[in-house]
N, CA and C of each residue as an Amber inpcrd file, in Angstrom:
protein
   633
   0.8470000  -1.1960000   0.0000000   0.0000000   0.0000000   0.0000000
   0.8800000   1.2430000   0.0000000   0.5160000   2.2400000  -0.8290000
   1.2720000   3.4850000  -0.8720000   1.0720000   4.2670000   0.4170000
   2.0390000   5.1220000   0.7440000   1.9830000   5.8570000   1.9890000
   1.0300000   7.0300000   1.9400000   0.9810000   7.7380000   3.0480000
   0.1050000   8.8990000   3.1770000   0.5320000   9.9840000   2.1890000
  -0.3920000  10.4710000   1.3710000  -0.0100000  11.4510000   0.3540000
   0.3210000  12.8000000   0.9850000   1.2860000  13.5330000   0.4250000
   1.6390000  14.8420000   0.9890000   0.5210000  15.8650000   0.8180000
  -0.2210000  15.7770000  -0.2790000  -1.3910000  16.6330000  -0.5010000
  -2.6200000  15.7430000  -0.4730000  -3.4870000  15.9950000   0.4820000
  -4.6480000  15.1350000   0.6800000  -5.8890000  15.8170000   0.1200000
  -6.4360000  15.2580000  -0.9380000  -7.6350000  15.8140000  -1.5750000
  -8.8630000  15.3820000  -0.7820000  -9.7150000  16.3410000  -0.4510000
 -10.9030000  16.0440000   0.3500000 -12.1750000  16.3760000  -0.4180000
 -13.1850000  15.5490000  -0.2230000 -14.5370000  15.8480000  -0.6740000
 -15.4290000  15.8570000   0.5630000 -16.2300000  16.9040000   0.7040000
 -17.1480000  17.0320000   1.8450000 -18.5260000  16.5470000   1.4440000
 -19.1030000  15.7160000   2.2990000 -20.4580000  15.1950000   2.1290000
 -21.2780000  15.6980000   3.3130000 -22.2540000  16.5620000   3.0660000
 -22.9630000  17.2500000   4.1490000 -24.3990000  16.7640000   4.2320000
 -24.7580000  16.1520000   5.3610000 -26.1510000  15.8120000   5.6630000
 -26.7800000  17.0680000   6.2690000 -27.5430000  17.8010000   5.4660000
 -28.0280000  19.1110000   5.8710000 -28.8980000  19.0980000   7.1130000
 -29.8100000  18.1340000   7.2160000 -30.6910000  18.0930000   8.3830000
 -29.9330000  17.6640000   9.6300000 -29.0220000  16.7140000   9.4880000
 -28.2380000  16.2650000  10.6320000 -27.3710000  17.4050000  11.1580000
 -26.7600000  18.1520000  10.2520000 -25.9350000  19.2890000  10.6580000
 -26.7780000  20.3560000  11.3430000 -27.9590000  20.6370000  10.8030000
 -28.8220000  21.6490000  11.4190000 -29.2360000  21.2560000  12.8360000
 -29.6870000  20.0160000  13.0130000 -30.1480000  19.5990000  14.3440000
 -29.0120000  19.6060000  15.3630000 -27.8110000  19.2460000  14.9250000
 -26.6650000  19.2940000  15.8390000 -26.3280000  20.7340000  16.2100000
 -26.4010000  21.6460000  15.2360000 -26.1160000  23.0600000  15.5150000
 -27.2010000  23.6800000  16.3940000 -28.4360000  23.2690000  16.1850000
 -29.5240000  23.7880000  17.0310000 -29.3150000  23.3740000  18.4740000
 -28.9720000  22.1090000  18.6950000 -28.7610000  21.6420000  20.0610000
 -27.5190000  22.2790000  20.6880000 -26.4530000  22.3960000  19.9080000
 -25.1980000  22.9100000  20.4520000 -25.2150000  24.4110000  20.6580000
 -25.7890000  25.1530000  19.6960000 -25.6430000  26.6080000  19.6950000
 -26.9560000  27.3740000  19.7540000 -28.0840000  26.6600000  19.6770000
 -29.3760000  27.3080000  19.8280000 -29.9400000  27.9400000  18.5750000
 -29.3670000  27.6840000  17.4140000 -29.8830000  28.2760000  16.1900000
 -31.1870000  27.6020000  15.7700000 -32.1180000  28.4180000  15.2530000
 -33.4750000  27.9210000  14.9920000 -33.7470000  27.6230000  13.5210000
 -32.7780000  27.8500000  12.6680000 -32.9440000  27.4790000  11.2580000
 -31.5570000  27.2010000  10.6750000 -31.4730000  26.5280000   9.5350000
 -30.1660000  26.1660000   8.9730000 -29.4360000  27.3940000   8.4280000
 -28.5830000  27.9800000   9.2430000 -27.9190000  29.2370000   8.8920000
 -26.4590000  29.0320000   8.5150000 -26.0890000  27.8100000   8.1800000
 -24.6960000  27.5190000   7.8390000 -24.3950000  27.8200000   6.3730000
 -23.1390000  28.1620000   6.1350000 -22.5800000  28.2500000   4.7900000
 -21.6920000  27.0220000   4.6450000 -22.1990000  25.9840000   3.9840000
 -21.4820000  24.7050000   3.9790000 -20.1690000  24.7860000   3.2190000
 -20.1050000  25.6160000   2.1740000 -18.8540000  25.7470000   1.4330000
 -17.7740000  26.3460000   2.3290000 -18.1310000  27.3950000   3.0830000
 -17.1670000  28.0260000   3.9890000 -16.7950000  27.0890000   5.1290000
 -17.7770000  26.3650000   5.6660000 -17.5150000  25.4600000   6.7840000
 -16.5860000  24.3300000   6.3540000 -16.8480000  23.7410000   5.2060000
 -15.9830000  22.6660000   4.7100000 -14.5740000  23.1870000   4.4470000
 -14.4820000  24.3930000   3.8940000 -13.1680000  24.9830000   3.6100000
 -12.3780000  25.2080000   4.8890000 -13.0440000  25.7100000   5.9220000
 -12.3600000  25.9780000   7.1920000 -11.9030000  24.6820000   7.8630000
 -12.7740000  23.6740000   7.8830000 -12.4040000  22.4000000   8.5040000
 -11.2200000  21.7940000   7.7710000 -11.2580000  21.7970000   6.4500000
 -10.1620000  21.2120000   5.6730000  -8.8640000  21.9890000   5.8860000
  -8.9460000  23.3130000   5.8980000  -7.7440000  24.1140000   6.0920000
  -7.0870000  23.8040000   7.4340000  -7.8890000  23.6070000   8.4590000
  -7.3430000  23.3400000   9.7890000  -6.7520000  21.9460000   9.8960000
  -7.1930000  21.0430000   9.0030000  -6.6480000  19.6920000   8.9890000
  -5.4940000  19.5410000   8.0020000  -5.2560000  20.5820000   7.1940000
  -4.2090000  20.4910000   6.1870000  -4.6330000  19.7290000   4.9450000
  -5.9590000  19.7150000   4.6640000  -6.4680000  19.0210000   3.4890000
  -6.8450000  20.0300000   2.4100000  -6.8210000  19.5910000   1.1740000
  -7.1970000  20.4290000   0.0400000  -8.6220000  20.0850000  -0.3870000
  -9.5530000  20.9790000  -0.1380000 -10.9560000  20.7230000  -0.4530000
 -11.1690000  20.7870000  -1.9660000 -11.6990000  19.7100000  -2.5320000
 -11.9330000  19.6460000  -3.9750000 -13.3940000  19.8670000  -4.3440000
 -14.3060000  19.4570000  -3.4530000 -15.7180000  19.5370000  -3.8030000
 -16.5630000  19.4430000  -2.5410000 -17.7390000  20.0670000  -2.5880000
 -18.7110000  19.9620000  -1.4940000 -20.0030000  19.4040000  -2.0790000
 -20.5370000  18.3870000  -1.4230000 -21.7960000  17.7720000  -1.8290000
 -22.7770000  17.8960000  -0.6600000 -23.9880000  18.3620000  -0.9340000
 -24.9630000  18.6630000   0.1150000 -26.2400000  17.8620000  -0.1250000
 -26.7920000  17.2920000   0.9500000 -27.9450000  16.3990000   0.8660000
 -28.9890000  16.8190000   1.9010000 -30.2470000  16.9170000   1.4780000
 -31.3080000  17.2480000   2.4380000 -32.6600000  16.8160000   1.9150000
 -33.5750000  16.6190000   2.8400000 -34.9820000  16.4690000   2.4890000
 -35.6450000  17.8310000   2.5490000 -36.6130000  18.0720000   1.6530000
 -37.3530000  19.3350000   1.6840000 -38.8430000  19.0190000   1.5700000
 -39.6890000  19.7970000   2.2510000 -41.1360000  19.5530000   2.1720000
 -41.6900000  20.0040000   0.8270000 -42.7270000  19.3350000   0.3720000
 -43.4260000  19.7880000  -0.8280000 -44.1040000  21.1220000  -0.5320000
 -44.3150000  21.9090000  -1.5740000 -44.8860000  23.2390000  -1.3850000
 -46.2740000  23.1670000  -0.7670000 -47.0390000  22.1240000  -1.0730000
 -48.3750000  21.9920000  -0.5040000 -48.3670000  21.6340000   0.9690000
 -47.2950000  20.9860000   1.4400000 -47.2090000  20.5930000   2.8470000
 -46.6910000  21.7280000   3.7300000 -45.7000000  22.4520000   3.2350000
 -45.1130000  23.5280000   4.0310000 -44.4760000  24.5510000   3.0860000
 -45.2640000  25.5260000   2.6150000 -44.7320000  26.4820000   1.6340000
 -43.5640000  27.3040000   2.1640000 -43.5560000  27.5980000   3.4530000
 -42.4780000  28.4090000   4.0170000 -41.1340000  27.7120000   3.8920000
 -41.0650000  26.4620000   4.3560000 -39.7870000  25.7640000   4.3280000
 -39.4540000  25.2550000   2.9290000 -40.4540000  25.0120000   2.1080000
 -40.1780000  24.6760000   0.7130000 -39.4690000  25.8530000   0.0330000
 -39.9600000  27.0680000   0.2670000 -39.3490000  28.2550000  -0.2990000
 -37.9350000  28.4590000   0.2410000 -37.7740000  28.2870000   1.5430000
 -36.4540000  28.4430000   2.1610000 -35.4310000  27.5490000   1.4860000
 -35.7440000  26.2550000   1.3900000 -34.7710000  25.3080000   0.8500000
 -34.5680000  25.4970000  -0.6510000 -35.6250000  25.8470000  -1.3670000
 -35.4840000  26.0810000  -2.8030000 -34.4740000  27.1910000  -3.0690000
 -34.5750000  28.2940000  -2.3170000 -33.6690000  29.4140000  -2.5150000
 -32.2690000  29.1250000  -1.9750000 -32.1860000  28.4500000  -0.8410000
 -30.8650000  28.1420000  -0.2740000 -30.1010000  27.1580000  -1.1590000
 -30.7880000  26.1350000  -1.6530000 -30.1110000  25.1680000  -2.5230000
 -29.6710000  25.8150000  -3.8310000 -30.4960000  26.7200000  -4.3600000
 -30.1110000  27.4170000  -5.5900000 -28.8480000  28.2530000  -5.3620000
 -28.7670000  28.9200000  -4.2040000 -27.5850000  29.7220000  -3.8900000
 -26.3570000  28.8340000  -3.7450000 -26.5220000  27.6680000  -3.1200000
 -25.4040000  26.7320000  -3.0010000 -24.9240000  26.2910000  -4.3780000
 -25.8610000  25.9670000  -5.2480000 -25.5050000  25.5160000  -6.5860000
 -24.7160000  26.5530000  -7.3530000 -25.0840000  27.8180000  -7.1650000
 -24.3540000  28.8870000  -7.8510000 -22.9240000  29.0080000  -7.3480000
 -22.6630000  28.5240000  -6.1510000 -21.3050000  28.5600000  -5.5960000
 -20.5390000  27.2710000  -5.8820000 -21.1210000  26.3770000  -6.6590000
 -20.4200000  25.1580000  -7.0380000 -20.6780000  23.9630000  -6.1560000
 -21.5690000  24.0900000  -5.1490000 -21.9160000  22.9510000  -4.3040000
 -22.8390000  22.0200000  -5.0860000 -22.5460000  20.7360000  -5.0330000
 -23.4140000  19.7350000  -5.6550000 -24.5420000  19.4280000  -4.6720000
 -25.7860000  19.6760000  -5.0640000 -26.9080000  19.5060000  -4.1370000
 -27.7710000  18.3130000  -4.5570000 -28.2500000  17.6150000  -3.5440000
 -29.1450000  16.4720000  -3.7450000 -30.2790000  16.6180000  -2.7480000
 -31.5170000  16.6300000  -3.2330000 -32.6650000  16.7780000  -2.3270000
 -33.7200000  15.7320000  -2.6430000 -34.4750000  15.4010000  -1.5950000
 -35.6120000  14.5050000  -1.7490000 -36.7800000  15.0720000  -0.9560000
 -37.9860000  14.7310000  -1.3700000 -39.1660000  15.2150000  -0.6640000
 -39.2730000  14.5560000   0.7040000 -39.6260000  15.3720000   1.6980000
 -39.9240000  14.8200000   3.0180000 -41.2540000  14.0880000   2.9680000
 -41.3400000  12.9950000   3.6850000 -42.5890000  12.2490000   3.8180000
 -43.1690000  12.5320000   5.2010000 -44.4370000  12.9160000   5.2370000
 -45.0590000  13.3040000   6.5020000 -45.9200000  12.1760000   7.0710000
 -45.8740000  12.0490000   8.3980000 -46.7410000  11.0730000   9.0670000
 -47.1120000  11.6280000  10.4380000 -48.1920000  11.1240000  11.0020000
 -48.6110000  11.5160000  12.3420000 -47.8070000  10.7330000  13.3730000
 -47.1330000  11.4820000  14.2330000 -46.3310000  10.8740000  15.2870000
 -47.0610000  11.0240000  16.6140000 -47.2040000   9.9320000  17.3500000
 -47.9050000   9.9550000  18.6310000 -46.9840000  10.4690000  19.7310000
 -47.5190000  11.3980000  20.5390000 -46.7730000  11.9410000  21.6730000
 -47.6170000  11.7430000  22.9230000 -47.0960000  10.9760000  23.8960000
 -47.7810000  10.7560000  25.1660000 -47.2070000  11.7080000  26.2130000
 -48.0500000  12.5720000  26.7710000 -47.6080000  13.5650000  27.7430000
 -47.6680000  13.0040000  29.1670000 -46.9000000  13.6130000  30.1030000
 -46.8810000  13.1220000  31.4890000 -48.2520000  13.1020000  32.1490000
 -49.1850000  13.9650000  31.7210000 -50.5060000  13.9880000  32.3560000
 -51.4260000  12.8870000  31.8280000 -50.8830000  12.0340000  30.9540000
 -51.6570000  10.9170000  30.4350000 -52.3700000  11.1800000  29.1270000
 -52.3570000  12.4160000  28.6760000 -53.0180000  12.7230000  27.4110000
 -52.1390000  12.3130000  26.2330000 -52.7980000  12.0830000  25.1360000
 -52.0970000  11.6410000  23.9260000 -52.3840000  12.6290000  22.8040000
 -51.3390000  13.0060000  22.0950000 -51.4770000  13.9320000  20.9810000
 -50.7770000  13.3610000  19.7460000 -51.1880000  13.8420000  18.5950000
 -50.5460000  13.4400000  17.3420000 -50.0030000  14.6860000  16.6500000
 -48.7410000  14.6070000  16.2630000 -48.0560000  15.7320000  15.6370000
 -47.5850000  15.3060000  14.2570000 -47.8470000  16.1440000  13.2650000
 -47.4170000  15.8450000  11.9040000 -45.9360000  16.1850000  11.7750000
 -45.1140000  15.1860000  11.4560000 -43.6710000  15.3960000  11.3430000
 -43.1710000  14.9010000   9.9930000 -42.1550000  15.5730000   9.5010000
 -41.5460000  15.1780000   8.2300000 -40.3730000  14.2450000   8.4690000
 -40.2300000  13.2350000   7.6170000 -39.1420000  12.2760000   7.7390000
 -38.3850000  12.1840000   6.4190000 -37.0590000  12.1560000   6.5350000
 -36.2400000  11.9400000   5.3550000 -36.1640000  10.4550000   5.0430000
 -36.2170000  10.1230000   3.7900000 -36.0380000   8.7460000   3.3630000
 -34.9800000   8.7210000   2.2580000 -33.9380000   7.9590000   2.4830000
 -32.9680000   7.7440000   1.4310000 -31.7740000   8.6710000   1.4210000
 -31.7350000   9.6850000   2.3090000 -30.6080000  10.6080000   2.3000000
 -29.3230000   9.8970000   2.7220000 -29.3790000   9.1380000   3.8190000
 -28.1700000   8.4560000   4.2810000 -27.6920000   7.4250000   3.2600000
 -28.6410000   6.7780000   2.5750000 -28.2650000   5.8090000   1.5390000
 -27.5530000   6.5140000   0.3840000 -28.0750000   7.6870000  -0.0160000
 -27.4600000   8.4260000  -1.1190000 -26.0450000   8.8700000  -0.7480000
 -25.8700000   9.3470000   0.4900000 -24.5360000   9.7500000   0.9360000
 -23.5900000   8.5570000   0.8910000 -24.0450000   7.4300000   1.4320000
 -23.1980000   6.2320000   1.4610000 -22.7860000   5.8120000   0.0520000
 -23.7350000   5.8100000  -0.8710000 -23.4230000   5.4190000  -2.2430000
 -22.3990000   6.3520000  -2.8760000 -22.5480000   7.6590000  -2.6160000
 -21.6330000   8.6250000  -3.2220000 -20.2350000   8.5410000  -2.6020000
 -20.1530000   8.3510000  -1.2890000 -18.8500000   8.2020000  -0.6390000
 -18.0990000   7.0160000  -1.2460000 -18.8060000   5.9080000  -1.4160000
 -18.1750000   4.7030000  -1.9560000 -17.8290000   4.8670000  -3.4340000
 -18.7540000   5.4290000  -4.2210000 -18.5220000   5.5750000  -5.6610000
 -17.3260000   6.4780000  -5.9380000 -17.2300000   7.6050000  -5.2240000
 -16.1240000   8.5310000  -5.4690000 -14.7920000   7.9620000  -4.9970000
 -14.8340000   7.0960000  -3.9730000 -13.6020000   6.4140000  -3.5560000
 -13.1350000   5.4510000  -4.6500000 -14.0670000   4.7100000  -5.2240000
 -13.7100000   3.7950000  -6.3110000 -13.1020000   4.5550000  -7.4860000
 -13.5950000   5.7730000  -7.7290000 -13.0880000   6.5710000  -8.8490000
 -11.8410000   7.3760000  -8.4740000 -11.3430000   7.1760000  -7.2570000
 -10.1210000   7.8260000  -6.7820000 -10.2390000   9.3510000  -6.7960000
 -11.4190000   9.8650000  -6.4800000 -11.6390000  11.3090000  -6.5420000
 -11.2710000  12.0250000  -5.2500000 -10.9190000  11.2910000  -4.2150000
 -10.4970000  11.9360000  -2.9720000  -9.5660000  11.0090000  -2.2010000
  -8.8560000  11.6200000  -1.2590000  -8.0800000  10.8780000  -0.2670000
  -8.7760000  10.9120000   1.0880000  -9.5910000  11.9700000   1.3010000
 -10.3190000  12.1340000   2.5620000 -11.7980000  12.3480000   2.2610000
 -12.6460000  11.5150000   2.8360000 -14.0950000  11.7420000   2.8130000
 -14.4590000  12.4410000   4.1200000 -14.8620000  13.7080000   4.0090000
 -15.2410000  14.5030000   5.1870000 -16.7580000  14.5430000   5.2590000
 -17.3330000  13.8090000   6.2080000 -18.7810000  13.6480000   6.3040000
 -19.2970000  14.5020000   7.4560000 -20.1470000  15.4700000   7.1480000
 -20.7730000  16.2940000   8.1860000 -22.0470000  15.5980000   8.6290000
 -21.9140000  14.7260000   9.6030000 -23.0520000  13.9500000  10.0980000
 -22.6190000  13.1650000  11.3220000 -23.6140000  12.7860000  12.1380000
 -23.3990000  11.8530000  13.2400000 -24.2780000  10.6140000  13.0780000
 -24.7520000  10.3790000  11.8750000 -25.6540000   9.2650000  11.5980000
 -24.8690000   7.9530000  11.6180000 -25.1490000   7.1290000  12.6250000
 -24.4080000   5.8780000  12.7680000 -24.7160000   4.8690000  11.6590000
 -25.7560000   5.1190000  10.8730000 -26.0020000   4.2500000   9.7260000
 -24.8450000   4.2980000   8.7350000 -24.0440000   5.3600000   8.8170000
 -22.9250000   5.5110000   7.8950000 -21.6510000   4.8320000   8.3890000
 -21.7010000   4.1990000   9.5590000 -20.4870000   3.5540000  10.0870000
 -20.0220000   2.4010000   9.2050000 -20.9560000   1.7240000   8.5370000
 -20.5630000   0.6230000   7.6570000 -19.8130000   1.1250000   6.4360000
 -20.0680000   2.3760000   6.0630000 -19.3370000   2.9640000   4.9370000
 -17.8490000   3.0240000   5.2580000 -17.5080000   3.3230000   6.5040000
 -16.1040000   3.4080000   6.8900000 -15.3940000   2.0750000   6.6560000
 -16.0640000   0.9810000   6.9580000 -15.4700000  -0.3330000   6.7030000
 -15.2660000  -0.5490000   5.2100000 -16.2300000  -0.1240000   4.4040000
 -16.1150000  -0.2980000   2.9590000 -14.9610000   0.5440000   2.4060000
 -14.7780000   1.7400000   2.9430000 -13.6830000   2.5970000   2.4910000
 -12.3340000   1.9370000   2.8010000 -12.2200000   1.3110000   3.9480000
 -10.9780000   0.6080000   4.2750000 -10.7250000  -0.5340000   3.2990000
 -11.7870000  -1.2320000   2.9020000 -11.6410000  -2.3090000   1.9290000
 -11.1920000  -1.7660000   0.5740000 -11.7620000  -0.6240000   0.1820000
 -11.3670000   0.0000000  -1.0860000  -9.9010000   0.4220000  -1.0330000
  -9.4710000   0.9680000   0.1080000  -8.0720000   1.3790000   0.2600000
  -7.1430000   0.1850000   0.0760000  -7.5190000  -0.9720000   0.6280000
  -6.6820000  -2.1670000   0.4620000  -6.6700000  -2.6140000  -0.9970000
  -7.8340000  -2.6010000  -1.6500000  -7.9150000  -3.0240000  -3.0440000
  -7.1010000  -2.1150000  -3.9560000  -7.1650000  -0.8110000  -3.6980000
  -6.4600000   0.1540000  -4.5450000  -5.0340000   0.4140000  -4.0730000
  -4.6910000  -0.1850000  -2.9410000  -3.3500000  -0.0570000  -2.3760000
  -2.9680000   1.4140000  -2.2110000  -3.9000000   2.1550000  -1.5750000
  -3.6220000   3.5650000  -1.3390000  -4.2110000   4.0000000  -0.0030000
  -3.7920000   5.1730000   0.4450000  -4.2040000   5.7570000   1.7270000
  -5.5280000   6.4910000   1.5390000  -6.5420000   6.1600000   2.3430000
  -7.8210000   6.8730000   2.3360000  -8.2620000   7.0580000   3.7850000
  -8.8000000   8.2280000   4.0870000  -9.3290000   8.5120000   5.4210000
 -10.7950000   8.9020000   5.2930000 -11.5980000   8.5360000   6.3130000
 -12.9710000   9.0350000   6.4190000 -13.1290000   9.6640000   7.7990000
 -13.6520000  10.8900000   7.8110000 -13.8200000  11.6430000   9.0530000
 -15.2480000  12.1550000   9.1460000 -15.7550000  12.2830000  10.3630000
 -17.0760000  12.8860000  10.5710000 -16.9100000  14.1550000  11.3960000
 -17.5500000  15.2240000  10.9270000 -17.4690000  16.5280000  11.5890000
 -18.8540000  16.9120000  12.0930000 -18.9030000  17.5290000  13.2740000
 -20.2000000  17.8510000  13.8660000 -20.0610000  18.9510000  14.9060000
 -21.0820000  19.8100000  15.0410000 -21.0620000  20.8530000  16.0790000
 -21.1230000  20.2380000  17.4710000 -20.4310000  20.8850000  18.4070000
 -20.4720000  20.4180000  19.7900000 -20.2560000  21.5880000  20.7360000
 -20.9890000  21.5620000  21.8400000 -20.8520000  22.5510000  22.9060000
 -21.2000000  21.8650000  24.2170000 -21.0980000  22.5580000  25.3460000
 -21.5250000  21.9420000  26.6130000 -22.9960000  21.5050000  26.6070000
 -23.8200000  22.0870000  25.7310000 -25.2370000  21.7190000  25.6710000
 -25.4930000  20.4560000  24.8550000 -24.4870000  19.9690000  24.1610000
 -24.6560000  18.8210000  23.2740000 -24.8370000  17.5370000  24.0590000
 -25.8580000  16.7880000  23.7020000 -26.0680000  15.4840000  24.3260000
 -25.3480000  14.3730000  23.5690000 -25.4660000  14.3750000  22.2500000
 -24.7770000  13.3670000  21.4450000 -23.3810000  13.8740000  21.1100000
 -22.3850000  13.3150000  21.7540000 -21.0090000  13.7770000  21.5770000
 -20.1820000  12.8230000  20.7280000 -20.8460000  11.9300000  20.0340000
 -20.1440000  10.9280000  19.2500000 -20.2340000  11.2350000  17.7550000
 -19.1070000  11.1220000  17.0850000 -19.1260000  11.1240000  15.6400000
 -19.5250000   9.7440000  15.1290000 -19.4380000   9.5630000  13.8380000
 -19.7680000   8.2620000  13.2460000 -18.7130000   7.2530000  13.6600000
 -19.1430000   6.1050000  14.1380000 -18.2150000   5.0610000  14.5530000
 -17.2850000   4.6720000  13.4010000 -16.0540000   4.3530000  13.7550000
 -15.0280000   3.8810000  12.8120000 -14.4890000   5.0030000  11.9200000
 -14.7930000   6.2670000  12.2750000 -14.2380000   7.4110000  11.5520000
 -13.4550000   8.2840000  12.5250000 -12.6410000   9.1910000  11.9670000
 -12.0210000  10.2180000  12.8050000 -13.0710000  11.2840000  13.1190000
 -13.0980000  11.7640000  14.3550000 -14.0990000  12.7420000  14.7640000
 -13.4920000  14.1420000  14.7640000 -14.2090000  15.0820000  14.1790000
 -13.7900000  16.4790000  14.1630000 -14.9150000  17.3030000  14.7800000
 -14.6540000  17.8870000  15.9330000 -15.6640000  18.6680000  16.6390000
 -15.6130000  20.1290000  16.1960000 -16.7780000  20.6820000  15.9260000
 -16.8980000  22.0660000  15.4790000 -17.4050000  22.9050000  16.6430000
 -16.5740000  23.8140000  17.1430000 -17.0290000  24.6590000  18.2490000
 -17.7760000  25.8750000  17.7020000 -18.3180000  26.6670000  18.6020000
 -19.1460000  27.7900000  18.1600000 -18.3400000  28.8290000  17.3930000
 -17.1020000  29.0710000  17.8000000 -16.2870000  30.0720000  17.1130000
 -16.0930000  29.6980000  15.6470000 -15.8190000  28.4200000  15.3890000
 -15.6400000  27.9710000  14.0110000 -16.9570000  28.0200000  13.2460000
 -18.0290000  27.5610000  13.8780000 -19.3340000  27.5640000  13.2050000
 -19.7630000  28.9900000  12.8590000 -19.6130000  29.8910000  13.8130000
 -20.0500000  31.2750000  13.5870000 -19.2040000  31.9850000  12.5330000
 -17.9990000  31.5060000  12.3210000 -17.1580000  32.0620000  11.2730000
 -17.7140000  31.7350000   9.8850000 -18.5970000  30.7370000   9.8220000
 -19.0830000  30.2180000   8.5390000 -20.6020000  30.3400000   8.4040000
 -21.1760000  31.4110000   8.9490000 -22.6110000  31.6220000   8.8320000
 -22.9680000  32.1610000   7.4560000 -24.1160000  31.7420000   6.9710000
 -24.6860000  32.3150000   5.7470000 -25.5710000  33.4750000   6.1920000
 -25.1660000  34.6940000   5.8950000 -25.8680000  35.8740000   6.3920000
 -27.1760000  36.1430000   5.6420000 -27.3930000  35.4450000   4.5450000
 -28.6520000  35.6230000   3.8100000 -29.7310000  34.7670000   4.4710000
 -30.8270000  35.3930000   4.8480000 -31.9170000  34.6830000   5.5220000
 -32.9730000  34.3190000   4.4800000 -32.9330000  33.0850000   4.0070000
 -33.8240000  32.6680000   2.9370000 -35.2730000  32.5330000   3.3840000
 -35.5260000  32.6410000   4.6910000 -36.9100000  32.6340000   5.1760000
 -37.6660000  33.8530000   4.6530000 -36.9740000  34.9410000   4.3700000
 -37.6160000  36.1720000   3.9050000 -38.0080000  36.1030000   2.4510000
 -37.5890000  35.0460000   1.7670000 -37.9600000  34.8950000   0.3600000
 -39.4350000  34.5360000   0.2060000 -40.0040000  34.0330000   1.3100000
 -41.4120000  33.6240000   1.2480000 -42.2830000  34.7210000   1.7970000
 -43.2440000  35.1310000   1.0530000 -44.1080000  36.2440000   1.4610000
 -44.7620000  35.9650000   2.8030000 -44.6880000  36.9500000   3.6840000
 -45.3300000  36.8210000   4.9820000 -44.4350000  36.2430000   6.0520000
 -43.2030000  35.8270000   5.6840000 -42.2900000  35.2560000   6.6660000
 -41.3310000  36.3360000   7.1410000
């Protein structure tokens, strides 16, 4: 197997909803206010990696289900695309979720669920490794479903006789409950100073009338 390359090419794979929920818990932000291109660039620079591409994945609600957030994501994804970010989106699927309260009452809340985002990320991480398009897969997620991808990347590294790393990056603060990155990957913790350095100052919520 060849040794560690002096210049390490990185591709960032960003699970948009996972990153948002981690940032909300860690820093209290109420909407996805990250600039993923800037965040990936900063993380790579601090690790000494050369960022080659950013790929972003998220579920978005249909306009009939939630026009406000449909508008938000439509405009935010378009802005990302103009900056060279490769975007992948799927429709959120809504279902009634049962919530049992301490007083014994039962309520049903309509919640959106992503289907297939983690699978798409896994497929792309593996496909780009096979095509030798990176030395480092930088995954912005804490989704443990992706831990099996790390094993596959190690197998690809052995087959191709080359050095490959997979890392997971995620926001963390004293308020964070989940402090684990993806198993079998290197963990990169994003503190508030780094996250705030990479905010997207454009508030796409204002693109929707009445918001």
